[in-house]
PDB file of C-alpha atoms in Angstrom:
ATOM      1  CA  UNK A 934     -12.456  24.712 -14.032  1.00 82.00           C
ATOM      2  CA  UNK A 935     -10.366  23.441 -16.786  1.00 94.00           C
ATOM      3  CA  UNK A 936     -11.242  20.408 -19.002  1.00 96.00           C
ATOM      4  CA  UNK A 937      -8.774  17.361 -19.807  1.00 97.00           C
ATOM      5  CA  UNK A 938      -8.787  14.714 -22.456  1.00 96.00           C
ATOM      6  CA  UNK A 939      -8.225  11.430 -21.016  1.00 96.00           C
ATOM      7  CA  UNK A 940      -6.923   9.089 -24.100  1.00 93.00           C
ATOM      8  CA  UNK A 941      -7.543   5.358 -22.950  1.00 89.00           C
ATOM      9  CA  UNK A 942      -4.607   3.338 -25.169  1.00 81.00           C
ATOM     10  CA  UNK A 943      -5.372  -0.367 -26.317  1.00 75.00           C
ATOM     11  CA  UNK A 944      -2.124  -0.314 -28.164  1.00 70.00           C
ATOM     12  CA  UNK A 945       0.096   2.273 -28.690  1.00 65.00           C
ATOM     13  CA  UNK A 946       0.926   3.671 -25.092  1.00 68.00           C
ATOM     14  CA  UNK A 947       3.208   1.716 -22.336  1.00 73.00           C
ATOM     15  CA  UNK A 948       2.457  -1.715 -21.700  1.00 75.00           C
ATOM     16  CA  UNK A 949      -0.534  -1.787 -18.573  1.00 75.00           C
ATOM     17  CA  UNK A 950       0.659  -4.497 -15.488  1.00 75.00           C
ATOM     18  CA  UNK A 951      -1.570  -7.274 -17.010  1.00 76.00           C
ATOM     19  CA  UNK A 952      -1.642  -7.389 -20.278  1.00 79.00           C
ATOM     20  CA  UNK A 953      -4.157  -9.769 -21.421  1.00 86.00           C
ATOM     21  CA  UNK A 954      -5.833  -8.533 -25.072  1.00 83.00           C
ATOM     22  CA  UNK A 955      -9.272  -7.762 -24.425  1.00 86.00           C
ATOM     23  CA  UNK A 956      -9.939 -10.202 -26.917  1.00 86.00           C
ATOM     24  CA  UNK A 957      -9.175 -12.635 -24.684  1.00 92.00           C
ATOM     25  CA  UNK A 958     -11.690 -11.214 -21.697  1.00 92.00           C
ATOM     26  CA  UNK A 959     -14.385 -13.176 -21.014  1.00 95.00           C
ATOM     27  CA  UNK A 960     -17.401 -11.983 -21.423  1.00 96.00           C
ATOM     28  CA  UNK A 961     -17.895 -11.392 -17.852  1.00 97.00           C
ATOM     29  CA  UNK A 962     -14.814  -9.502 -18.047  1.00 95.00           C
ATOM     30  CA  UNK A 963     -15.417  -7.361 -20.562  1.00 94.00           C
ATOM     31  CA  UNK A 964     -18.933  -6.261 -18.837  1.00 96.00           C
ATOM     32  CA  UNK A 965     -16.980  -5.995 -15.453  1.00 96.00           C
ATOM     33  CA  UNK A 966     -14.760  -3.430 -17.357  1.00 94.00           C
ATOM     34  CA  UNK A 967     -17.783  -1.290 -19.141  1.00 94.00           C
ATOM     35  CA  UNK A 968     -19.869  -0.977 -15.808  1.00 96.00           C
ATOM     36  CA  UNK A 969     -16.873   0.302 -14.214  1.00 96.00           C
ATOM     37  CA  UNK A 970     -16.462   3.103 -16.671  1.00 94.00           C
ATOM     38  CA  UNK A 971     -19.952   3.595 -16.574  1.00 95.00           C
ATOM     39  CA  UNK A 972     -20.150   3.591 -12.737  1.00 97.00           C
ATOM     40  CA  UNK A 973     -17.096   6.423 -12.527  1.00 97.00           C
ATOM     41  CA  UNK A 974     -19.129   8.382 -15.610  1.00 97.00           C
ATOM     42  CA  UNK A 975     -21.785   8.792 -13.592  1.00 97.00           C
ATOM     43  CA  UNK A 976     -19.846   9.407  -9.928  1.00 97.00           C
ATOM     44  CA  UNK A 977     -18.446  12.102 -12.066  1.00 97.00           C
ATOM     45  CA  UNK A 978     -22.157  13.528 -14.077  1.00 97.00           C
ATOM     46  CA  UNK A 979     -22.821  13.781  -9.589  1.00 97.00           C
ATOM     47  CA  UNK A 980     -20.155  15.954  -9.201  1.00 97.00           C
ATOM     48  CA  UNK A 981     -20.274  18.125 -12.552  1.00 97.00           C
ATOM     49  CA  UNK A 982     -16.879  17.005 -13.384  1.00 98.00           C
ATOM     50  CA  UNK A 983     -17.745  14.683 -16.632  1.00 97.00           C
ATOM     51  CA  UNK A 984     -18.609  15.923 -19.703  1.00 97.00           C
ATOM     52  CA  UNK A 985     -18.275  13.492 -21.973  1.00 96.00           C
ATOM     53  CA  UNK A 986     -17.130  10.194 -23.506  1.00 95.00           C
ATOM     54  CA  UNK A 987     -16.668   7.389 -25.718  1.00 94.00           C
ATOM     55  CA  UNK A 988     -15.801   3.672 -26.950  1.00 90.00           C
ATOM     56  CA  UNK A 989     -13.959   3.608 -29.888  1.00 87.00           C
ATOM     57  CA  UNK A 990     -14.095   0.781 -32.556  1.00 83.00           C
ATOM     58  CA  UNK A 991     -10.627  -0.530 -33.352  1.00 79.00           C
ATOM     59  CA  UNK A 992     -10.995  -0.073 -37.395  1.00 78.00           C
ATOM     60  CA  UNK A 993      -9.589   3.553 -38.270  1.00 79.00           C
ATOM     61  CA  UNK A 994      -7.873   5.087 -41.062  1.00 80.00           C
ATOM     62  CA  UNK A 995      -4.858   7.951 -41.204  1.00 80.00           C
ATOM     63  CA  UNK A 996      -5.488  10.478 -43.949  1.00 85.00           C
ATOM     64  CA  UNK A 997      -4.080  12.842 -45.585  1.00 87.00           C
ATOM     65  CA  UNK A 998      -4.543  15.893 -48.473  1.00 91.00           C
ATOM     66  CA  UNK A 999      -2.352  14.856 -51.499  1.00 91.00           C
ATOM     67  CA  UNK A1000      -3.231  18.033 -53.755  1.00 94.00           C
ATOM     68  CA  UNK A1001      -5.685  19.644 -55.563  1.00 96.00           C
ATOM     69  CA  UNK A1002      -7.549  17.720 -57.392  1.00 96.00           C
ATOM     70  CA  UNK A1003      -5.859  14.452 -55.673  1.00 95.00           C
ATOM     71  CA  UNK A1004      -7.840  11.757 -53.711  1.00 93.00           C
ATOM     72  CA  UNK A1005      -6.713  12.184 -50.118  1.00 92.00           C
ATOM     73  CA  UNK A1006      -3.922   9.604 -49.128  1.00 89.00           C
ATOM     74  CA  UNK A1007      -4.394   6.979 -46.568  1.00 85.00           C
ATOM     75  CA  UNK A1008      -2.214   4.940 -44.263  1.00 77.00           C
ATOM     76  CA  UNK A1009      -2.292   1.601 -46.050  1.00 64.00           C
ATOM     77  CA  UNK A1010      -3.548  -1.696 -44.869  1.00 57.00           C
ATOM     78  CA  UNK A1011      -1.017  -1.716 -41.420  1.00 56.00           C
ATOM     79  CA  UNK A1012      -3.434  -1.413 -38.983  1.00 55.00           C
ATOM     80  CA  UNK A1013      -1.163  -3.268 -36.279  1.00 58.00           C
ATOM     81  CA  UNK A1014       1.616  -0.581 -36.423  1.00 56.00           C
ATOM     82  CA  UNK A1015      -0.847   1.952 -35.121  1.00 63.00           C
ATOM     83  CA  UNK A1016      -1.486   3.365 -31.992  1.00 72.00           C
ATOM     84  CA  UNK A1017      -5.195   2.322 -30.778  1.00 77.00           C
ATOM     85  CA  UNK A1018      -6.852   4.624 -28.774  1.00 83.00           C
ATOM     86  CA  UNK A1019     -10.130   2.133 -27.550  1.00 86.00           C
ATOM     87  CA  UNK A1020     -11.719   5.426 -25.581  1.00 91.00           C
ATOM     88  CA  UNK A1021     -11.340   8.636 -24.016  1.00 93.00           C
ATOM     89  CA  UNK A1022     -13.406  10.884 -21.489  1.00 97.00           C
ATOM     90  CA  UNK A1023     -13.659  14.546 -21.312  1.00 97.00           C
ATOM     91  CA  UNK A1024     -13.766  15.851 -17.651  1.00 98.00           C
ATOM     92  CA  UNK A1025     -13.547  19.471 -15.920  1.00 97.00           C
ATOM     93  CA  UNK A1026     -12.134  19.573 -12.930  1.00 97.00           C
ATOM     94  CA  UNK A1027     -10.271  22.550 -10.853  1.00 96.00           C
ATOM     95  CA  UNK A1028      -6.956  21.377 -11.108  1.00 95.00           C
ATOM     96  CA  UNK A1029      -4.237  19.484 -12.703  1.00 96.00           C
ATOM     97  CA  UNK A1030      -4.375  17.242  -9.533  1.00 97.00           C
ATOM     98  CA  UNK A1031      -7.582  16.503  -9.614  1.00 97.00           C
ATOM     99  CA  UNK A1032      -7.252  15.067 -13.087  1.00 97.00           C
ATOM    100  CA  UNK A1033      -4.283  13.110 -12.583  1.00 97.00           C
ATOM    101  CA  UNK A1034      -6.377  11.558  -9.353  1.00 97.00           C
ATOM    102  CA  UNK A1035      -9.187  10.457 -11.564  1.00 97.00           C
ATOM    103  CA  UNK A1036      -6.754   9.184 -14.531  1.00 96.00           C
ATOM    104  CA  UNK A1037      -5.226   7.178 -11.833  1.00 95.00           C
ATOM    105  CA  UNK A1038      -8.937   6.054 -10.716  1.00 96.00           C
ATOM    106  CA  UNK A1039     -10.192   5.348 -14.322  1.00 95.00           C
ATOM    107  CA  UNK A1040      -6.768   3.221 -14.487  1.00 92.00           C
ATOM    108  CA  UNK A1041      -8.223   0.378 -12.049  1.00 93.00           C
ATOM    109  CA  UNK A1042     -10.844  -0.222 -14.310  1.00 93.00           C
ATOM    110  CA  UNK A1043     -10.840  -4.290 -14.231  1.00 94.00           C
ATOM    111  CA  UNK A1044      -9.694  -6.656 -16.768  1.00 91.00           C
ATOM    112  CA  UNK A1045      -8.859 -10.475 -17.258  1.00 91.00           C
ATOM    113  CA  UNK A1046      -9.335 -11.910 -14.264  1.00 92.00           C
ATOM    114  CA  UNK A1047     -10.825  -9.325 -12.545  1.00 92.00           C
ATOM    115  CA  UNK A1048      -7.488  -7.843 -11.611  1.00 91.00           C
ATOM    116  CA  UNK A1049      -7.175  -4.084 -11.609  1.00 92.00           C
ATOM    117  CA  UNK A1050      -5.628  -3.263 -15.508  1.00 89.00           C
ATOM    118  CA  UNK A1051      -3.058  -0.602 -14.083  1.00 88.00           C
ATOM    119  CA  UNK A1052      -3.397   0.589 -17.321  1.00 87.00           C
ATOM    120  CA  UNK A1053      -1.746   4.415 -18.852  1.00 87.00           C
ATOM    121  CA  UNK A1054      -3.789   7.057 -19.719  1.00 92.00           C
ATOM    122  CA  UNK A1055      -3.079  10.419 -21.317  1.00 92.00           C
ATOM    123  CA  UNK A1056      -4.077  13.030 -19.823  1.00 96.00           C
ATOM    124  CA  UNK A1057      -4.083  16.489 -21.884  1.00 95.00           C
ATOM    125  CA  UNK A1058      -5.290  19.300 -21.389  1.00 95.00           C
ATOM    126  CA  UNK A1059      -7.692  21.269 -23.686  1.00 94.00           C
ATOM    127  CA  UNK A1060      -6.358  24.631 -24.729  1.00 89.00           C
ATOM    128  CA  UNK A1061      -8.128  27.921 -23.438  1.00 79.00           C
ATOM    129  CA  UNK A1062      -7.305  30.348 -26.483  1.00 71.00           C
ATOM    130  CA  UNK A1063      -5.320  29.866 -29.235  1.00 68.00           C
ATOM    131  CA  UNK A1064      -1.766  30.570 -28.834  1.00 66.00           C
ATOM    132  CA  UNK A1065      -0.571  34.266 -29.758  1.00 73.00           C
ATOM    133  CA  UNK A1066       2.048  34.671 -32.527  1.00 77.00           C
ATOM    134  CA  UNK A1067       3.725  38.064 -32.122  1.00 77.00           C
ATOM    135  CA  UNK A1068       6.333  39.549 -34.447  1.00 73.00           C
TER     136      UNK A1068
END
């Protein structure tokens, strides 16, 4: 079994088929598209292959060490430039295949309208041992 990360991007990724803000959902919509994840989390808890996963809240700050003795640096007030990651899921599966099937799955979650989002996800793989540096 190997575990995958699978990044869900509001902004930031390629543009999904239909491409309506979730802002503009209603709120029909917007339960439509939780019970859906919900629903496939728990297909998945069936089958062993989820182990975990989250909403994100769209407020989020870069940050960085500036020195010793320095307050650490942020990104500034540009929130729009940024990428927005509004979830992810953590699964284990047996193969590489097996993730990109469910990505593809997770990817019909609905949206405005009820319409399938066709949305991207990432899907990356969690690394088994650190690499090895050899001289």
């Amino acid at each position: 079994m190997a575990k995958y990360l699978l990044l869900k991007h509001y902004r930031g990724g390629p543009t999904p088929l239909y491409d309506v803000p979730m802002d503009q959902w209603t709120p029909e919509e917007i339960s439509a598209h939780v019970q859906y994840m919900r629903d496939f989390a728990a297909r998945l808890e069936e089958t062993g292959e989820f182990v975990e996963g989250q909403a994100l809240s769209p407020e989020g700050t870069f940050v960085r060490y500036d020195g010793e003795g320095r307050p650490p640096v942020t990104d500034g007030p540009f929130a729009e430039t940024k990428d927005l990651i509004a979830g992810w899921m953590v699964i284990d599966v047996d193969t590489y295949d097996r993730a990109l099937e469910l990505a593809g799955e997770l990817s019909a979650a609905p949206g405005a309208g009820g319409k399938p989002l066709h949305e991207w996800l990432e899907v990356r793989p969690f690394l088994n041992e650190p690499p090895t540096i050899s001289e």
